[in-house]
């Protein structure tokens, strides 16, 4: 691991590279563009399969091959008739550039992100290329999508595809609204697993856009670390929300009968951070029904039957080595248990988690990311208005800056395992209208 002691070792080479003469290859000028030909290949199906299976060797990956046009798996060949059929799924013209259909407020961090006004072109990370509706249709065909899914694919394109805000991937999407059932998404057991064509192919379309529009090449254009597996696009089960709980579409001021795509992160920096609260399903049921088992003993409700707030069991532990809100992925009947325990709205849960996040300053200082988010402790702490350095050890600071850093997605079926992801950014607009792409 490099540190201050290594400066004398590597700095001379840095200066040498910056001051040496350019090679003949480096002196070449011009603008680098991707192939803009509408027809990429002509030949037999067998020849086309071989063409799309091409790979390139990258020394930056220790000479590992990377697929040139795909995510590394075989694809449905995007013949002209298949692409034309896909385009029947939208009223938008094939040569129309993918642009933002509404204003999207963003957070700029390390020259990434920022606000995107309505009508501005979508630039696919990491290399900021643009794409047309027909080019998106090509990738939708390759992924195995059907024409009725195409409005969702176009919303995924508007959200930047699978590359995420910084081009390192780990991008997740949730469909909230009637279109999820229209295209046959799986709301039940295995909502994140294989088997359902809609859940899986929609996510793959985003991955292919990341490669073909975003130019994703690990360790070349993408400085991620481990990378992430192929995710599913998941549906929100709005028909089984507890009374008074809003779907994500309504949280972002759409109607219940409107369909949106909610964009979130499955990890940070091109990694995967899906967490599971460790308890047995039987232990959860014993806690809820009769107040028995380890959860009841920890929370001091042993022998007390009926609805209880099981979030008390695991919420304090989520901030052991992190800060920020939490995205809870709840089964419908687990969400109903929280409703019965007194949480009549999602907002009530968001506020409860926020209040639980306050810690003494002496504990806050032992976290890692706060060295960055406090501007190396030279910044102003928002709740007090005072410099961080002036606050006493017992001053309590929230690890969640806003209740709406928290989010709830109700989906799936099966045993009561609580899964959760990281925070959402409350000042941003991660909801994309699917219906405008019909």
CSV table of C-alpha atoms in Angstrom, one decimal:
chain,number,residue,atom,x,y,z
A,1,UNK,CA,0.0,0.0,0.0
A,2,UNK,CA,1.5,3.3,-1.1
A,3,UNK,CA,2.0,6.1,1.4
A,4,UNK,CA,4.2,9.1,2.2
A,5,UNK,CA,7.3,6.9,2.5
A,6,UNK,CA,6.9,5.8,-1.2
A,7,UNK,CA,7.0,9.3,-2.7
A,8,UNK,CA,10.8,9.2,-3.4
A,9,UNK,CA,10.3,5.8,-5.1
A,10,UNK,CA,7.5,6.7,-7.6
A,11,UNK,CA,7.7,10.5,-8.0
A,12,UNK,CA,10.8,10.6,-10.3
A,13,UNK,CA,9.0,8.2,-12.7
A,14,UNK,CA,5.9,10.5,-12.7
A,15,UNK,CA,8.1,13.5,-13.6
A,16,UNK,CA,9.9,11.6,-16.3
A,17,UNK,CA,6.6,10.5,-17.9
A,18,UNK,CA,5.3,14.1,-17.9
A,19,UNK,CA,8.4,15.7,-19.4
A,20,UNK,CA,9.5,13.1,-21.9
A,21,UNK,CA,8.9,13.6,-25.7
A,22,UNK,CA,5.7,12.2,-27.1
A,23,UNK,CA,5.9,9.1,-29.3
A,24,UNK,CA,4.7,9.0,-32.9
A,25,UNK,CA,1.5,7.3,-31.8
A,26,UNK,CA,0.8,9.8,-29.0
A,27,UNK,CA,1.2,12.7,-31.5
A,28,UNK,CA,-1.8,11.6,-33.5
A,29,UNK,CA,-4.8,13.9,-33.3
A,30,UNK,CA,-8.5,13.7,-33.9
A,31,UNK,CA,-11.7,12.8,-32.2
A,32,UNK,CA,-12.3,9.3,-31.0
A,33,UNK,CA,-15.8,8.0,-31.8
A,34,UNK,CA,-17.5,4.7,-31.8
A,35,UNK,CA,-18.7,3.1,-35.0
A,36,UNK,CA,-21.6,5.2,-36.2
A,37,UNK,CA,-22.6,2.9,-39.1
A,38,UNK,CA,-26.2,1.8,-38.8
A,39,UNK,CA,-25.5,-1.7,-40.1
A,40,UNK,CA,-22.6,-3.2,-38.1
A,41,UNK,CA,-22.3,-6.5,-39.8
A,42,UNK,CA,-23.7,-8.4,-42.7
A,43,UNK,CA,-23.5,-12.2,-43.1
A,44,UNK,CA,-25.0,-15.5,-42.0
A,45,UNK,CA,-26.4,-16.1,-38.5
A,46,UNK,CA,-23.3,-18.3,-37.7
A,47,UNK,CA,-21.0,-15.6,-38.9
A,48,UNK,CA,-22.9,-12.9,-36.9
A,49,UNK,CA,-22.7,-15.0,-33.8
A,50,UNK,CA,-18.9,-15.2,-34.2
A,51,UNK,CA,-18.8,-11.5,-34.9
A,52,UNK,CA,-20.6,-10.5,-31.7
A,53,UNK,CA,-18.6,-13.0,-29.7
A,54,UNK,CA,-15.3,-11.1,-30.5
A,55,UNK,CA,-13.0,-10.2,-27.6
A,56,UNK,CA,-10.1,-7.9,-27.2
A,57,UNK,CA,-7.0,-8.4,-25.0
A,58,UNK,CA,-6.2,-5.7,-22.4
A,59,UNK,CA,-2.8,-5.6,-20.8
A,60,UNK,CA,-4.4,-3.5,-18.0
A,61,UNK,CA,-6.3,-6.7,-17.1
A,62,UNK,CA,-3.2,-8.9,-17.2
A,63,UNK,CA,-4.1,-9.8,-20.8
A,64,UNK,CA,-7.6,-11.0,-20.0
A,65,UNK,CA,-10.1,-10.9,-22.9
A,66,UNK,CA,-13.1,-8.6,-22.7
A,67,UNK,CA,-16.1,-8.9,-25.0
A,68,UNK,CA,-16.2,-6.2,-27.6
A,69,UNK,CA,-20.0,-5.9,-28.1
A,70,UNK,CA,-21.6,-7.9,-25.3
A,71,UNK,CA,-21.5,-8.5,-21.5
A,72,UNK,CA,-19.5,-11.7,-22.1
A,73,UNK,CA,-22.5,-13.9,-22.8
A,74,UNK,CA,-24.2,-14.9,-26.1
A,75,UNK,CA,-26.9,-12.5,-27.3
A,76,UNK,CA,-30.0,-12.5,-29.5
A,77,UNK,CA,-28.7,-11.3,-32.9
A,78,UNK,CA,-30.1,-7.8,-33.5
A,79,UNK,CA,-31.2,-8.2,-37.1
A,80,UNK,CA,-33.0,-5.4,-38.8
A,81,UNK,CA,-36.4,-7.0,-38.6
A,82,UNK,CA,-36.0,-7.7,-34.8
A,83,UNK,CA,-35.0,-4.1,-34.1
A,84,UNK,CA,-37.9,-2.8,-36.2
A,85,UNK,CA,-40.2,-5.0,-34.1
A,86,UNK,CA,-38.7,-3.7,-30.9
A,87,UNK,CA,-39.3,-0.1,-32.1
A,88,UNK,CA,-43.0,-0.9,-32.2
A,89,UNK,CA,-43.0,-0.7,-28.4
A,90,UNK,CA,-42.6,3.1,-28.4
A,91,UNK,CA,-44.0,6.1,-30.3
A,92,UNK,CA,-40.6,7.8,-30.3
A,93,UNK,CA,-38.7,8.0,-33.6
A,94,UNK,CA,-35.7,5.7,-34.2
A,95,UNK,CA,-33.3,8.5,-34.9
A,96,UNK,CA,-34.4,10.5,-31.8
A,97,UNK,CA,-31.6,11.2,-29.4
A,98,UNK,CA,-32.1,9.9,-25.8
A,99,UNK,CA,-32.6,13.0,-23.7
A,100,UNK,CA,-33.9,13.7,-20.3
A,101,UNK,CA,-37.7,13.8,-20.3
A,102,UNK,CA,-37.8,16.0,-17.1
A,103,UNK,CA,-35.3,17.9,-15.0
A,104,UNK,CA,-33.1,15.7,-12.9
A,105,UNK,CA,-31.3,17.3,-9.9
A,106,UNK,CA,-28.1,15.6,-9.1
A,107,UNK,CA,-25.2,15.8,-6.7
A,108,UNK,CA,-21.7,16.5,-8.2
A,109,UNK,CA,-18.9,14.5,-6.6
A,110,UNK,CA,-15.4,14.3,-8.0
A,111,UNK,CA,-16.5,15.8,-11.3
A,112,UNK,CA,-19.2,13.2,-11.6
A,113,UNK,CA,-23.0,13.8,-11.7
A,114,UNK,CA,-24.7,17.2,-11.4
A,115,UNK,CA,-28.1,18.5,-12.5
A,116,UNK,CA,-29.5,17.5,-15.9
A,117,UNK,CA,-32.1,19.8,-17.3
A,118,UNK,CA,-35.0,18.5,-19.4
A,119,UNK,CA,-34.1,18.1,-23.1
A,120,UNK,CA,-30.4,17.7,-22.5
A,121,UNK,CA,-28.8,14.6,-24.0
A,122,UNK,CA,-28.0,11.6,-21.8
A,123,UNK,CA,-24.3,10.8,-21.7
A,124,UNK,CA,-23.6,7.2,-20.9
A,125,UNK,CA,-20.8,6.7,-18.4
A,126,UNK,CA,-17.9,6.2,-18.2
A,127,UNK,CA,-16.9,7.8,-21.5
A,128,UNK,CA,-20.0,10.1,-22.0
A,129,UNK,CA,-21.3,8.8,-25.3
A,130,UNK,CA,-24.8,9.5,-26.6
A,131,UNK,CA,-27.3,7.1,-28.2
A,132,UNK,CA,-30.5,7.1,-30.3
A,133,UNK,CA,-33.8,5.3,-29.7
A,134,UNK,CA,-32.9,2.8,-32.4
A,135,UNK,CA,-29.5,2.1,-30.8
A,136,UNK,CA,-31.2,1.4,-27.5
A,137,UNK,CA,-33.5,-1.0,-29.4
A,138,UNK,CA,-30.5,-2.9,-30.7
A,139,UNK,CA,-29.3,-3.5,-27.2
A,140,UNK,CA,-32.8,-4.4,-26.0
A,141,UNK,CA,-33.0,-7.1,-28.7
A,142,UNK,CA,-29.6,-8.4,-27.7
A,143,UNK,CA,-30.7,-8.6,-24.1
A,144,UNK,CA,-33.8,-10.7,-24.9
A,145,UNK,CA,-36.4,-8.0,-24.2
A,146,UNK,CA,-39.8,-7.9,-25.8
A,147,UNK,CA,-41.4,-4.8,-27.5
A,148,UNK,CA,-43.8,-4.3,-24.6
A,149,UNK,CA,-40.8,-3.9,-22.3
A,150,UNK,CA,-39.2,-1.3,-24.5
A,151,UNK,CA,-40.6,1.8,-22.6
A,152,UNK,CA,-38.9,0.5,-19.5
A,153,UNK,CA,-35.6,0.0,-21.4
A,154,UNK,CA,-35.8,3.5,-22.7
A,155,UNK,CA,-36.3,4.8,-19.1
A,156,UNK,CA,-33.2,2.7,-18.2
A,157,UNK,CA,-31.4,4.5,-21.0
A,158,UNK,CA,-32.6,7.9,-19.7
A,159,UNK,CA,-31.2,6.9,-16.3
A,160,UNK,CA,-27.8,6.3,-17.9
A,161,UNK,CA,-27.9,2.5,-18.4
A,162,UNK,CA,-26.0,0.2,-16.2
A,163,UNK,CA,-23.0,2.4,-15.6
A,164,UNK,CA,-24.4,4.5,-12.8
A,165,UNK,CA,-23.4,8.0,-12.0
A,166,UNK,CA,-19.6,7.4,-12.1
A,167,UNK,CA,-19.5,4.7,-14.7
A,168,UNK,CA,-18.4,2.0,-12.3
A,169,UNK,CA,-21.7,0.0,-12.4
A,170,UNK,CA,-23.6,-1.6,-9.5
A,171,UNK,CA,-26.7,0.2,-10.8
A,172,UNK,CA,-30.0,-1.0,-9.6
A,173,UNK,CA,-33.5,-0.3,-10.9
A,174,UNK,CA,-37.0,-0.8,-9.5
A,175,UNK,CA,-40.2,-0.5,-11.5
A,176,UNK,CA,-43.1,1.1,-9.6
A,177,UNK,CA,-46.5,1.1,-11.3
A,178,UNK,CA,-48.9,-0.9,-13.5
A,179,UNK,CA,-46.4,-1.6,-16.3
A,180,UNK,CA,-44.6,-4.1,-14.0
A,181,UNK,CA,-47.5,-6.5,-14.2
A,182,UNK,CA,-48.2,-5.7,-17.9
A,183,UNK,CA,-44.8,-7.0,-18.9
A,184,UNK,CA,-44.9,-10.1,-16.6
A,185,UNK,CA,-42.3,-9.2,-14.0
A,186,UNK,CA,-41.9,-11.6,-11.0
A,187,UNK,CA,-43.0,-10.1,-7.7
A,188,UNK,CA,-42.7,-13.3,-5.7
A,189,UNK,CA,-40.0,-15.7,-4.5
A,190,UNK,CA,-36.7,-15.2,-6.4
A,191,UNK,CA,-37.4,-11.6,-7.4
A,192,UNK,CA,-33.7,-11.0,-7.6
A,193,UNK,CA,-32.8,-14.4,-9.0
A,194,UNK,CA,-32.9,-16.1,-12.4
A,195,UNK,CA,-35.9,-17.5,-14.3
A,196,UNK,CA,-38.1,-14.5,-15.1
A,197,UNK,CA,-37.5,-13.1,-18.6
A,198,UNK,CA,-38.6,-9.5,-17.7
A,199,UNK,CA,-36.7,-9.0,-14.5
A,200,UNK,CA,-33.5,-10.5,-16.0
A,201,UNK,CA,-33.5,-9.2,-19.6
A,202,UNK,CA,-34.3,-5.6,-18.5
A,203,UNK,CA,-31.3,-5.5,-16.3
A,204,UNK,CA,-29.1,-7.1,-19.0
A,205,UNK,CA,-30.2,-4.3,-21.4
A,206,UNK,CA,-28.7,-1.8,-18.9
A,207,UNK,CA,-25.5,-3.8,-18.8
A,208,UNK,CA,-25.2,-3.9,-22.6
A,209,UNK,CA,-25.8,-0.1,-22.8
A,210,UNK,CA,-23.0,0.3,-20.2
A,211,UNK,CA,-20.6,-1.6,-22.6
A,212,UNK,CA,-21.8,-0.4,-26.0
A,213,UNK,CA,-22.7,3.2,-25.2
A,214,UNK,CA,-20.7,3.9,-22.0
A,215,UNK,CA,-17.6,2.1,-23.3
A,216,UNK,CA,-17.1,0.2,-20.1
A,217,UNK,CA,-13.8,-1.7,-20.0
A,218,UNK,CA,-12.6,-2.7,-16.5
A,219,UNK,CA,-9.4,-1.0,-15.4
A,220,UNK,CA,-9.3,0.9,-18.7
A,221,UNK,CA,-12.3,3.2,-18.7
A,222,UNK,CA,-13.7,2.0,-15.4
A,223,UNK,CA,-11.7,2.3,-12.2
A,224,UNK,CA,-14.0,0.0,-10.1
A,225,UNK,CA,-12.7,-2.8,-7.9
A,226,UNK,CA,-14.4,-6.2,-7.8
A,227,UNK,CA,-17.3,-5.4,-10.1
A,228,UNK,CA,-20.8,-6.6,-9.6
A,229,UNK,CA,-22.9,-9.6,-10.8
A,230,UNK,CA,-25.8,-9.2,-13.3
A,231,UNK,CA,-28.7,-7.8,-11.3
A,232,UNK,CA,-32.4,-8.0,-12.0
A,233,UNK,CA,-34.7,-5.1,-12.4
A,234,UNK,CA,-37.1,-5.6,-9.5
A,235,UNK,CA,-40.8,-4.5,-9.3
A,236,UNK,CA,-42.4,-2.8,-6.4
A,237,UNK,CA,-45.5,-4.6,-5.2
A,238,UNK,CA,-47.7,-1.6,-5.0
A,239,UNK,CA,-50.8,-3.7,-4.8
A,240,UNK,CA,-49.7,-5.2,-1.4
A,241,UNK,CA,-48.5,-2.1,0.3
A,242,UNK,CA,-50.0,-1.5,3.8
A,243,UNK,CA,-52.8,1.1,4.0
A,244,UNK,CA,-51.4,4.6,3.8
A,245,UNK,CA,-48.0,3.5,2.5
A,246,UNK,CA,-47.1,5.3,-0.7
A,247,UNK,CA,-45.4,3.5,-3.6
A,248,UNK,CA,-42.2,4.9,-5.0
A,249,UNK,CA,-44.2,6.5,-7.8
A,250,UNK,CA,-46.3,8.4,-5.3
A,251,UNK,CA,-43.2,9.3,-3.2
A,252,UNK,CA,-41.9,11.1,-6.3
A,253,UNK,CA,-45.2,12.9,-7.0
A,254,UNK,CA,-46.5,10.6,-9.7
A,255,UNK,CA,-50.0,9.1,-9.5
A,256,UNK,CA,-50.5,5.5,-8.4
A,257,UNK,CA,-51.6,4.6,-11.9
A,258,UNK,CA,-48.4,6.0,-13.4
A,259,UNK,CA,-45.3,3.9,-13.9
A,260,UNK,CA,-41.8,5.0,-13.0
A,261,UNK,CA,-38.3,3.6,-12.9
A,262,UNK,CA,-36.5,4.2,-9.6
A,263,UNK,CA,-32.7,4.2,-9.9
A,264,UNK,CA,-30.6,3.2,-6.9
A,265,UNK,CA,-27.2,1.7,-6.1
A,266,UNK,CA,-26.5,-1.9,-5.3
A,267,UNK,CA,-23.0,-0.9,-4.0
A,268,UNK,CA,-20.3,1.7,-4.0
A,269,UNK,CA,-17.5,2.1,-6.4
A,270,UNK,CA,-18.4,-0.8,-8.6
A,271,UNK,CA,-19.0,-3.3,-5.8
A,272,UNK,CA,-22.0,-5.1,-4.3
A,273,UNK,CA,-23.4,-4.2,-0.9
A,274,UNK,CA,-26.6,-6.2,-0.3
A,275,UNK,CA,-26.8,-6.9,3.4
A,276,UNK,CA,-29.0,-9.4,5.2
A,277,UNK,CA,-30.1,-9.1,8.8
A,278,UNK,CA,-29.0,-12.3,10.5
A,279,UNK,CA,-31.8,-14.1,12.3
A,280,UNK,CA,-33.7,-17.2,11.6
A,281,UNK,CA,-37.1,-16.9,10.0
A,282,UNK,CA,-38.5,-19.0,12.8
A,283,UNK,CA,-36.9,-16.7,15.3
A,284,UNK,CA,-38.6,-13.7,13.7
A,285,UNK,CA,-42.0,-15.4,13.8
A,286,UNK,CA,-41.6,-16.4,17.4
A,287,UNK,CA,-40.7,-12.8,18.3
A,288,UNK,CA,-43.8,-11.4,16.5
A,289,UNK,CA,-46.3,-14.0,17.6
A,290,UNK,CA,-45.5,-14.8,21.2
A,291,UNK,CA,-42.4,-12.7,22.2
A,292,UNK,CA,-40.0,-15.7,22.5
A,293,UNK,CA,-36.5,-16.2,21.3
A,294,UNK,CA,-33.3,-14.2,21.1
A,295,UNK,CA,-34.8,-11.1,19.4
A,296,UNK,CA,-37.4,-10.8,22.2
A,297,UNK,CA,-34.7,-11.2,24.9
A,298,UNK,CA,-32.5,-8.5,23.3
A,299,UNK,CA,-35.4,-6.0,23.1
A,300,UNK,CA,-36.8,-6.8,26.5
A,301,UNK,CA,-40.2,-8.0,25.3
A,302,UNK,CA,-40.0,-11.7,26.2
A,303,UNK,CA,-43.4,-13.2,26.5
A,304,UNK,CA,-45.2,-10.2,25.0
A,305,UNK,CA,-47.3,-11.4,22.0
A,306,UNK,CA,-48.4,-9.3,19.0
A,307,UNK,CA,-46.9,-6.7,16.7
A,308,UNK,CA,-43.6,-5.2,17.6
A,309,UNK,CA,-40.9,-3.1,16.0
A,310,UNK,CA,-38.3,-5.6,14.8
A,311,UNK,CA,-36.2,-2.8,13.3
A,312,UNK,CA,-34.9,-2.2,16.9
A,313,UNK,CA,-33.1,-5.5,16.5
A,314,UNK,CA,-30.7,-4.6,13.7
A,315,UNK,CA,-30.9,-0.9,12.9
A,316,UNK,CA,-28.2,0.2,15.5
A,317,UNK,CA,-25.7,-2.2,14.0
A,318,UNK,CA,-25.9,-0.9,10.4
A,319,UNK,CA,-23.7,2.1,11.4
A,320,UNK,CA,-20.9,0.1,12.9
A,321,UNK,CA,-18.6,1.1,10.0
A,322,UNK,CA,-20.7,3.3,7.8
A,323,UNK,CA,-22.8,6.4,7.7
A,324,UNK,CA,-26.0,7.3,5.8
A,325,UNK,CA,-29.5,6.0,5.4
A,326,UNK,CA,-30.7,2.6,4.5
A,327,UNK,CA,-32.9,1.1,1.7
A,328,UNK,CA,-35.0,-1.6,3.2
A,329,UNK,CA,-36.2,-4.3,0.9
A,330,UNK,CA,-39.3,-5.7,2.7
A,331,UNK,CA,-41.6,-8.6,1.9
A,332,UNK,CA,-45.3,-7.4,1.9
A,333,UNK,CA,-46.2,-9.3,5.0
A,334,UNK,CA,-43.2,-8.0,6.9
A,335,UNK,CA,-44.2,-4.5,5.8
A,336,UNK,CA,-47.6,-5.2,7.2
A,337,UNK,CA,-46.1,-6.2,10.5
A,338,UNK,CA,-44.4,-2.8,10.8
A,339,UNK,CA,-47.7,-1.1,10.0
A,340,UNK,CA,-49.4,-3.1,12.8
A,341,UNK,CA,-46.5,-2.1,15.1
A,342,UNK,CA,-47.5,1.6,14.6
A,343,UNK,CA,-45.8,2.7,11.4
A,344,UNK,CA,-48.8,4.0,9.4
A,345,UNK,CA,-46.6,5.5,6.7
A,346,UNK,CA,-43.2,5.0,5.2
A,347,UNK,CA,-42.3,8.5,6.3
A,348,UNK,CA,-42.8,7.4,10.0
A,349,UNK,CA,-40.1,4.7,9.5
A,350,UNK,CA,-37.8,7.2,7.7
A,351,UNK,CA,-38.0,9.6,10.7
A,352,UNK,CA,-37.6,6.8,13.2
A,353,UNK,CA,-34.4,5.6,11.6
A,354,UNK,CA,-33.1,9.2,11.4
A,355,UNK,CA,-33.7,9.7,15.1
A,356,UNK,CA,-31.9,6.4,15.9
A,357,UNK,CA,-28.8,7.5,13.9
A,358,UNK,CA,-27.6,10.1,16.4
A,359,UNK,CA,-24.2,9.2,18.0
A,360,UNK,CA,-21.8,11.1,20.3
A,361,UNK,CA,-19.0,13.1,18.6
A,362,UNK,CA,-16.4,10.8,20.1
A,363,UNK,CA,-17.9,7.9,18.2
A,364,UNK,CA,-18.5,9.9,15.0
A,365,UNK,CA,-14.7,10.6,14.9
A,366,UNK,CA,-13.9,6.9,14.7
A,367,UNK,CA,-15.6,6.5,11.3
A,368,UNK,CA,-13.7,6.5,8.0
A,369,UNK,CA,-15.7,8.4,5.4
A,370,UNK,CA,-16.3,11.3,7.8
A,371,UNK,CA,-12.6,12.3,7.2
A,372,UNK,CA,-13.9,13.2,3.7
A,373,UNK,CA,-17.4,14.5,4.3
A,374,UNK,CA,-16.3,16.9,7.0
A,375,UNK,CA,-13.7,18.4,4.7
A,376,UNK,CA,-10.9,16.9,6.8
A,377,UNK,CA,-12.8,18.2,9.9
A,378,UNK,CA,-12.5,21.8,8.7
A,379,UNK,CA,-16.2,22.1,7.7
A,380,UNK,CA,-19.3,23.2,9.6
A,381,UNK,CA,-21.5,20.7,11.3
A,382,UNK,CA,-25.1,21.3,10.0
A,383,UNK,CA,-27.2,20.7,13.1
A,384,UNK,CA,-25.2,23.0,15.3
A,385,UNK,CA,-23.8,25.5,12.8
A,386,UNK,CA,-20.4,25.2,14.5
A,387,UNK,CA,-17.1,23.9,13.1
A,388,UNK,CA,-16.7,20.1,13.7
A,389,UNK,CA,-13.4,20.7,15.5
A,390,UNK,CA,-15.2,22.8,18.2
A,391,UNK,CA,-17.8,20.2,19.1
A,392,UNK,CA,-17.4,18.4,22.5
A,393,UNK,CA,-17.2,14.6,22.7
A,394,UNK,CA,-20.8,14.3,24.0
A,395,UNK,CA,-22.4,16.4,21.2
A,396,UNK,CA,-24.7,14.1,19.3
A,397,UNK,CA,-24.5,14.0,15.5
A,398,UNK,CA,-26.8,12.2,13.1
A,399,UNK,CA,-25.2,9.5,10.9
A,400,UNK,CA,-28.2,10.0,8.6
A,401,UNK,CA,-28.3,13.6,7.4
A,402,UNK,CA,-32.0,13.5,6.3
A,403,UNK,CA,-34.9,11.2,7.0
A,404,UNK,CA,-35.3,10.8,3.2
A,405,UNK,CA,-31.9,9.2,2.9
A,406,UNK,CA,-33.9,6.2,3.9
A,407,UNK,CA,-36.1,4.2,1.4
A,408,UNK,CA,-38.4,1.2,1.5
A,409,UNK,CA,-39.1,-1.1,-1.5
A,410,UNK,CA,-41.8,-3.7,-0.8
A,411,UNK,CA,-41.4,-6.7,-3.1
A,412,UNK,CA,-40.9,-10.5,-3.1
A,413,UNK,CA,-42.3,-13.4,-1.1
A,414,UNK,CA,-41.0,-16.2,1.1
A,415,UNK,CA,-39.2,-16.4,4.5
A,416,UNK,CA,-38.6,-13.3,6.6
A,417,UNK,CA,-35.1,-12.3,5.8
A,418,UNK,CA,-34.5,-8.6,6.0
A,419,UNK,CA,-32.3,-7.3,3.2
A,420,UNK,CA,-31.0,-3.8,2.9
A,421,UNK,CA,-28.8,-1.5,0.8
A,422,UNK,CA,-27.3,1.9,1.2
A,423,UNK,CA,-28.9,5.3,1.2
A,424,UNK,CA,-30.7,7.3,-1.4
A,425,UNK,CA,-29.8,11.0,-2.0
A,426,UNK,CA,-32.9,13.0,-0.9
A,427,UNK,CA,-31.9,16.1,-2.9
A,428,UNK,CA,-31.7,14.2,-6.2
A,429,UNK,CA,-34.4,13.0,-8.7
A,430,UNK,CA,-33.8,9.3,-9.3
A,431,UNK,CA,-37.3,8.6,-10.6
A,432,UNK,CA,-37.8,8.4,-14.4
A,433,UNK,CA,-41.2,8.4,-16.0
A,434,UNK,CA,-41.7,5.2,-18.0
A,435,UNK,CA,-45.0,6.2,-19.6
A,436,UNK,CA,-43.5,9.1,-21.6
A,437,UNK,CA,-41.5,6.5,-23.4
A,438,UNK,CA,-44.6,4.5,-24.6
